[in-house]
Coordinates of C-alpha atoms in Angstrom, one line a residue:
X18 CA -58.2 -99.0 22.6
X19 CA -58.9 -95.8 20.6
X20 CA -62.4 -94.6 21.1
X21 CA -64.2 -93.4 17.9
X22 CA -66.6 -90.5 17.6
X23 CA -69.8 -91.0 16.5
X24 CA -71.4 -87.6 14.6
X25 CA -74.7 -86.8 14.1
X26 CA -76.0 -85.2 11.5
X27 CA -78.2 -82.6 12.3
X28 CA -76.3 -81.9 15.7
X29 CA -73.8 -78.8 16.2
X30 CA -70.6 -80.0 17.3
X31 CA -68.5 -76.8 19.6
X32 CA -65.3 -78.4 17.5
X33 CA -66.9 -77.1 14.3
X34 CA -66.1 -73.9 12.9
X35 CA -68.0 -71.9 10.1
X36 CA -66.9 -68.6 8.6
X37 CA -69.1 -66.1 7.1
X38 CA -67.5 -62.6 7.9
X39 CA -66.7 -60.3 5.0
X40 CA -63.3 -57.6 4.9
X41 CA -61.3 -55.9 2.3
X42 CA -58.5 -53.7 2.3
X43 CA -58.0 -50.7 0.2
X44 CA -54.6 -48.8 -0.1
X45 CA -53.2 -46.1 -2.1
X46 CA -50.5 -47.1 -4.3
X47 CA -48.0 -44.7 -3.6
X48 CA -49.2 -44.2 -0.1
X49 CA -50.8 -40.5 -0.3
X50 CA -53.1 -40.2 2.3
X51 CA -56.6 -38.9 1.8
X52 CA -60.2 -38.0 3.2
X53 CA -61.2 -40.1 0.4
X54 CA -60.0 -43.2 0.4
X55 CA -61.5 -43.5 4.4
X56 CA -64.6 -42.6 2.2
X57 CA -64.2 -45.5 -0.5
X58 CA -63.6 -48.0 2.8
X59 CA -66.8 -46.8 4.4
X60 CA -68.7 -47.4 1.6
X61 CA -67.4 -50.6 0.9
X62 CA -68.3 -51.9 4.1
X63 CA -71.9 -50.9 4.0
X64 CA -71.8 -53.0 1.0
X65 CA -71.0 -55.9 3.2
X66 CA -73.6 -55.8 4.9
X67 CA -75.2 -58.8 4.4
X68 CA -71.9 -60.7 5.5
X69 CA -72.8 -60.2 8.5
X70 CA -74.8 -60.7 11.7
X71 CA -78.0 -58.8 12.6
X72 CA -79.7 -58.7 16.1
X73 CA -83.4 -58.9 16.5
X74 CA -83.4 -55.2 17.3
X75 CA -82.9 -55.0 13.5
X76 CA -80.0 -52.1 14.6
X77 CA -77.2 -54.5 16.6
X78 CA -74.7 -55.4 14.3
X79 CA -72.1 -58.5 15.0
X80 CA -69.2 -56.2 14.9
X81 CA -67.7 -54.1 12.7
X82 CA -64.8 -51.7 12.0
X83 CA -61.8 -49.9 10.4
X84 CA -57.9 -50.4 10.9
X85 CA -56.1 -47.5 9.6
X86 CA -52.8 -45.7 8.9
X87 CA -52.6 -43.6 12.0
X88 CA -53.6 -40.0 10.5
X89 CA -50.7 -38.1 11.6
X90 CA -52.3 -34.4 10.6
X91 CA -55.8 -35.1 12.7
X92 CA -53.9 -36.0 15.7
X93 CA -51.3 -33.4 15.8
X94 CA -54.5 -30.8 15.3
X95 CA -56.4 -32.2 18.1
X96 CA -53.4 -32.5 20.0
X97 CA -52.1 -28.5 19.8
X98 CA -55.9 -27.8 20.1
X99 CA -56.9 -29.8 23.4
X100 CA -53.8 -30.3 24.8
X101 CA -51.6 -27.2 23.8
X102 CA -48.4 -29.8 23.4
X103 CA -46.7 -30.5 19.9
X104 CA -45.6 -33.5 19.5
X105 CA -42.3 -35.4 18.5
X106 CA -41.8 -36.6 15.4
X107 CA -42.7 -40.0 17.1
X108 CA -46.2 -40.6 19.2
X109 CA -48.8 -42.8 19.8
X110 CA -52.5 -43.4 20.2
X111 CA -54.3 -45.8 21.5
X112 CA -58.3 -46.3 21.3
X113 CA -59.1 -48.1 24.3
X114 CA -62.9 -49.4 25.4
X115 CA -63.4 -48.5 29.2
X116 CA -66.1 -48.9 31.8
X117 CA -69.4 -47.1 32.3
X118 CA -68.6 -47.0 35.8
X119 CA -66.2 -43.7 37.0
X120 CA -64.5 -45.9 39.3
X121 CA -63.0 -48.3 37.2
X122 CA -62.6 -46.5 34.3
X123 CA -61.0 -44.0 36.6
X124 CA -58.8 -47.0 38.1
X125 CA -57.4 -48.6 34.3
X126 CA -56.6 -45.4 33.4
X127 CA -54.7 -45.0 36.2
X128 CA -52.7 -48.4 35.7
X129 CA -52.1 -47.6 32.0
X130 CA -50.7 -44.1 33.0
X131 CA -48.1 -45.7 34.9
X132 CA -47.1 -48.2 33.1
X133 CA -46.1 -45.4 30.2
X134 CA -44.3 -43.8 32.3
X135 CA -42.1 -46.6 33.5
X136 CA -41.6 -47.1 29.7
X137 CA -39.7 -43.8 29.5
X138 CA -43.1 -42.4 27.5
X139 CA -44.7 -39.1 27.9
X140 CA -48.7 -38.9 28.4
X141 CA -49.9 -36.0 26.9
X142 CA -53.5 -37.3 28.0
X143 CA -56.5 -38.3 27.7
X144 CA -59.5 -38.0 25.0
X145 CA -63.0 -39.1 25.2
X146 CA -64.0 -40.0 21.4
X147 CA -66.7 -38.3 20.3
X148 CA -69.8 -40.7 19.7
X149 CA -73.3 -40.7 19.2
X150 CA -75.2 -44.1 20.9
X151 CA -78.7 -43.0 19.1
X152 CA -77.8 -45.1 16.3
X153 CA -77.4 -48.2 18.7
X154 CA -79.4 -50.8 19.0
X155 CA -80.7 -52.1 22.4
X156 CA -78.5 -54.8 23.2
X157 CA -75.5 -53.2 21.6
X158 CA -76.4 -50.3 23.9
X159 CA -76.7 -52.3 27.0
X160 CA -72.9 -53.1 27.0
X161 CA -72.0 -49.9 25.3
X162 CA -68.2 -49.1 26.8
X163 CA -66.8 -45.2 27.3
X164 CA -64.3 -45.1 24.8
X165 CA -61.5 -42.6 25.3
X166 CA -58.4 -42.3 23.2
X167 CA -55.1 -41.7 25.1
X168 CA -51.8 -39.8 23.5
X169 CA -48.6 -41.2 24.3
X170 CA -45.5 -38.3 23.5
X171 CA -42.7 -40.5 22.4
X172 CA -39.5 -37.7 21.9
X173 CA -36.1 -39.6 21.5
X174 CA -37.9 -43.2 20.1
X175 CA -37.8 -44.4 17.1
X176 CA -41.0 -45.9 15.8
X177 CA -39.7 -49.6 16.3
X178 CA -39.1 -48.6 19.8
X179 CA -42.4 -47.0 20.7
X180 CA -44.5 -49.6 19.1
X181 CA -42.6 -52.2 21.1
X182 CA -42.7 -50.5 24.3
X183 CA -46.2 -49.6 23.7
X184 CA -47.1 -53.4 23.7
X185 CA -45.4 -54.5 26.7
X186 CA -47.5 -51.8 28.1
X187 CA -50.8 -53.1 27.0
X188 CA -50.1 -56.6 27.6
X189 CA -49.0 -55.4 31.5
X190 CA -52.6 -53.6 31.5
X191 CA -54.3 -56.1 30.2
X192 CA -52.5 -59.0 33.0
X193 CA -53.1 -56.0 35.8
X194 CA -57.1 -55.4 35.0
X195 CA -58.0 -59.0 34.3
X196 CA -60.9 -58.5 36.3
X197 CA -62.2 -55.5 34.9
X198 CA -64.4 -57.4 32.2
X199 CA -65.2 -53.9 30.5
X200 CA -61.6 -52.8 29.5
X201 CA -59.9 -53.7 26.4
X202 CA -57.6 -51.8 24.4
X203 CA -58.7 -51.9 20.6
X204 CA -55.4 -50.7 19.6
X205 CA -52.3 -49.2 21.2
X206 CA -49.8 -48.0 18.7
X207 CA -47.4 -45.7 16.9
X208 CA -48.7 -46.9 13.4
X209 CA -52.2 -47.3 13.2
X210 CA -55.7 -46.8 14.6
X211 CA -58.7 -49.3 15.0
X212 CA -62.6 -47.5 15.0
X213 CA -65.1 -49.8 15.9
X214 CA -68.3 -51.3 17.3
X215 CA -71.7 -53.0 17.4
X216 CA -73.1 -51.2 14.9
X217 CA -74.4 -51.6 11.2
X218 CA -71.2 -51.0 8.9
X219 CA -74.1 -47.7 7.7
X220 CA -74.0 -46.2 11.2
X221 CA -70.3 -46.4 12.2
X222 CA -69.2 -43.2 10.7
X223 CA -72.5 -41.8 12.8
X224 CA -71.8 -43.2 15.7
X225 CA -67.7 -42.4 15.5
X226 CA -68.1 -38.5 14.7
X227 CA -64.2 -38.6 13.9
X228 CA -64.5 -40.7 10.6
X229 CA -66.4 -38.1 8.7
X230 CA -63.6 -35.1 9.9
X231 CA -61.8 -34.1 6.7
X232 CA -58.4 -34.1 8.3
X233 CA -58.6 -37.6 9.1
X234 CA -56.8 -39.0 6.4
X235 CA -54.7 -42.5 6.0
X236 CA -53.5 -44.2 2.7
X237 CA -54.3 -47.7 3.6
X238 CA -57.5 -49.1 5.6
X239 CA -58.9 -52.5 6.2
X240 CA -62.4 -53.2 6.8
X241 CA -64.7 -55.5 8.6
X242 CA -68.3 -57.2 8.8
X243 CA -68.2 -59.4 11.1
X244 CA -70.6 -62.8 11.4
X245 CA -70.5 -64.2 14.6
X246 CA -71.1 -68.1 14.6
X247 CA -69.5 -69.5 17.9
X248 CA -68.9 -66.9 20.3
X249 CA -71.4 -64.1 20.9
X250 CA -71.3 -60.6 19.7
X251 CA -69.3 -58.1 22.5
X252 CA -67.8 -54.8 21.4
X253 CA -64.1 -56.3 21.9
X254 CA -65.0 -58.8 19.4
X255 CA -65.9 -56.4 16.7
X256 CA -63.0 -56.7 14.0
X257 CA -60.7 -55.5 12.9
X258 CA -58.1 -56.5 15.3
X259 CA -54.9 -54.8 16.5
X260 CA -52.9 -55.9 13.2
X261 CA -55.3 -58.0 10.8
X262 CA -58.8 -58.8 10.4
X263 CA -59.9 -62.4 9.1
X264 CA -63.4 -63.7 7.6
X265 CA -63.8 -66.9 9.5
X266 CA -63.6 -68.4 13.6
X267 CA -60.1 -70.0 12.5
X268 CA -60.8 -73.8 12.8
X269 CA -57.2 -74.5 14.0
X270 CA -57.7 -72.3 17.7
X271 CA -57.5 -74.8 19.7
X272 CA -54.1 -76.4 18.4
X273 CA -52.8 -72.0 18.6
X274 CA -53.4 -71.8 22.0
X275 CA -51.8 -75.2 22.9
X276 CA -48.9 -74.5 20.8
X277 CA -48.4 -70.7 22.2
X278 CA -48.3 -72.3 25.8
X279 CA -45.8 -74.9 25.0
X280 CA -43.1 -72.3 23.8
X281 CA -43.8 -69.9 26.0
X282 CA -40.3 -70.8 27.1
X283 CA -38.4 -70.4 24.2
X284 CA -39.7 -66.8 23.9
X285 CA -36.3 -65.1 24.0
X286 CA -35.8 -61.2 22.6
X287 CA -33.4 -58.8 23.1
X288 CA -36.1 -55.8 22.4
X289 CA -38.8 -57.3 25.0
X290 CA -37.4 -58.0 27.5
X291 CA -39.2 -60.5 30.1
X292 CA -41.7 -61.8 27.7
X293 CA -42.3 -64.3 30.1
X294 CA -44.5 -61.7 32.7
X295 CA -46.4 -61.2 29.6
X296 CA -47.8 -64.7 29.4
X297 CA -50.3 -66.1 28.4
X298 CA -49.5 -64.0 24.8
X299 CA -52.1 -65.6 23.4
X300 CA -55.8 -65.4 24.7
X301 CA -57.3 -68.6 26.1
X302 CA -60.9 -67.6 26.5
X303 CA -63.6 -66.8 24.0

């Protein structure tokens, strides 16, 4: 006997799914990288604002953010400058969220320094981002992470290679620190960089002081305002993502997950090896 569902209007339902977030993407055509067109993003985002969320406190944002071309000229500054290394032709950077508390921030860097190693990787080391939290609003501040940036060498790889590498890496991190609830890697990557927060779209190049350097340039950035309608704002929520950004909580989720798990055994690669240790690839919580 099939059972039917009865709705009732007026009633939210946790299967129903709304979207509301805004994002763009802006790129140069013949991919010339600029000051400017990080500019032209950030401006469009604060005009975005009213795609998204807003806190009580009037200053907590939902989440928002910019994925960009990695700027290869700010990085190899910063790089000779702090570090006195050059690096390869090949590298990577990854922004990563970690806790307030020495100890375990002390303890996931730890685990993420070996695990480039074992990849055949070179840390150069590790960089805590310039931010400023007075532009913060109260609860954004109360679960405000220390983010750092960390510089992975990669002499002898190809860009494929270190990008690859790089996420078996993180997803290893990630399985290892499950229990650290404060550490998540925005991105970790030979290609691109993510910047962001819970802050108003106006106040992220404030509260990141590396967004308004004039050597941070990239010819192609996406941008996003984020609405938050079934799961509650958190800084690793923010958007964009790793790889995309998207303006709505996908209505399909459920079905993902399920279908992620079922084929976890047919994940079979030549270039990632083991996917299996890597499972669950998809996240099941949230």
């Amino acid at each position: 006997m099939q059972q039917s569902v009865i709705q009732h209007p007026g009633l939210t339902s946790p299967d129903e799914f709304r979207d509301n977030c805004g994002f763009g993407l802006i790129a140069h055509m013949d991919g010339v990288a600029s000051h400017r067109l990080l500019q032209t993003a950030i401006e469009s985002l604060t005009c975005m604002t009213h795609r998204g969320g807003i806190a009580a406190d009037g200053k907590t944002g939902d989440g928002c953010g910019l994925l960009l071309q990695k700027p290869d000229g700010f990085f190899r500054d910063l790089v000779s400058e702090t570090f006195q290394h050059t690096l390869a032709s090949v590298y990577g950077v990854g922004m990563v969220f970690l806790s307030q508390e020495k100890t375990r921030a002390q303890q996931a860097r730890e685990v993420i320094n070996a695990l480039i190693l074992a990849q055949g990787l070179q840390l150069v080391g590790w960089r805590v981002v310039p931010t400023d939290a007075g532009v913060l609003g109260p609860i954004a501040l109360a679960s405000l992470p220390q983010v750092e940036q960390v510089i992975i060498d990669a002499p002898g790889f190809t860009e494929e290679q270190t990008n690859r590498a790089l996420f078996l890496i993180r997803r290893h991190a990630e399985k290892q620190l499950i229990q650290d609830t404060d550490f998540y890697i925005s991105s970790f990557s030979a290609s691109v960089v993510v910047y962001k927060g819970l802050m108003m779209p106006a106040d992220l190049p404030v509260f990141y002081a590396d967004l308004g350097n004039p050597k941070l340039e990239t010819a192609i950035c996406v941008f996003h305002q984020r609405f938050s309608t079934n799961t509650l704002p958190r800084w690793p929520l923010a958007q964009p993502f790793r790889f995309l950004a998207h303006n709505g909580e996908i209505n399909s989720i459920m079905g993902n997950r399920n279908w992620s798990t079922a084929r976890i055994h047919k994940f079979n690669n030549a270039h990632l090896p083991d996917l299996e240790s890597l499972a669950p690839l998809v996240n099941r919580t949230g």
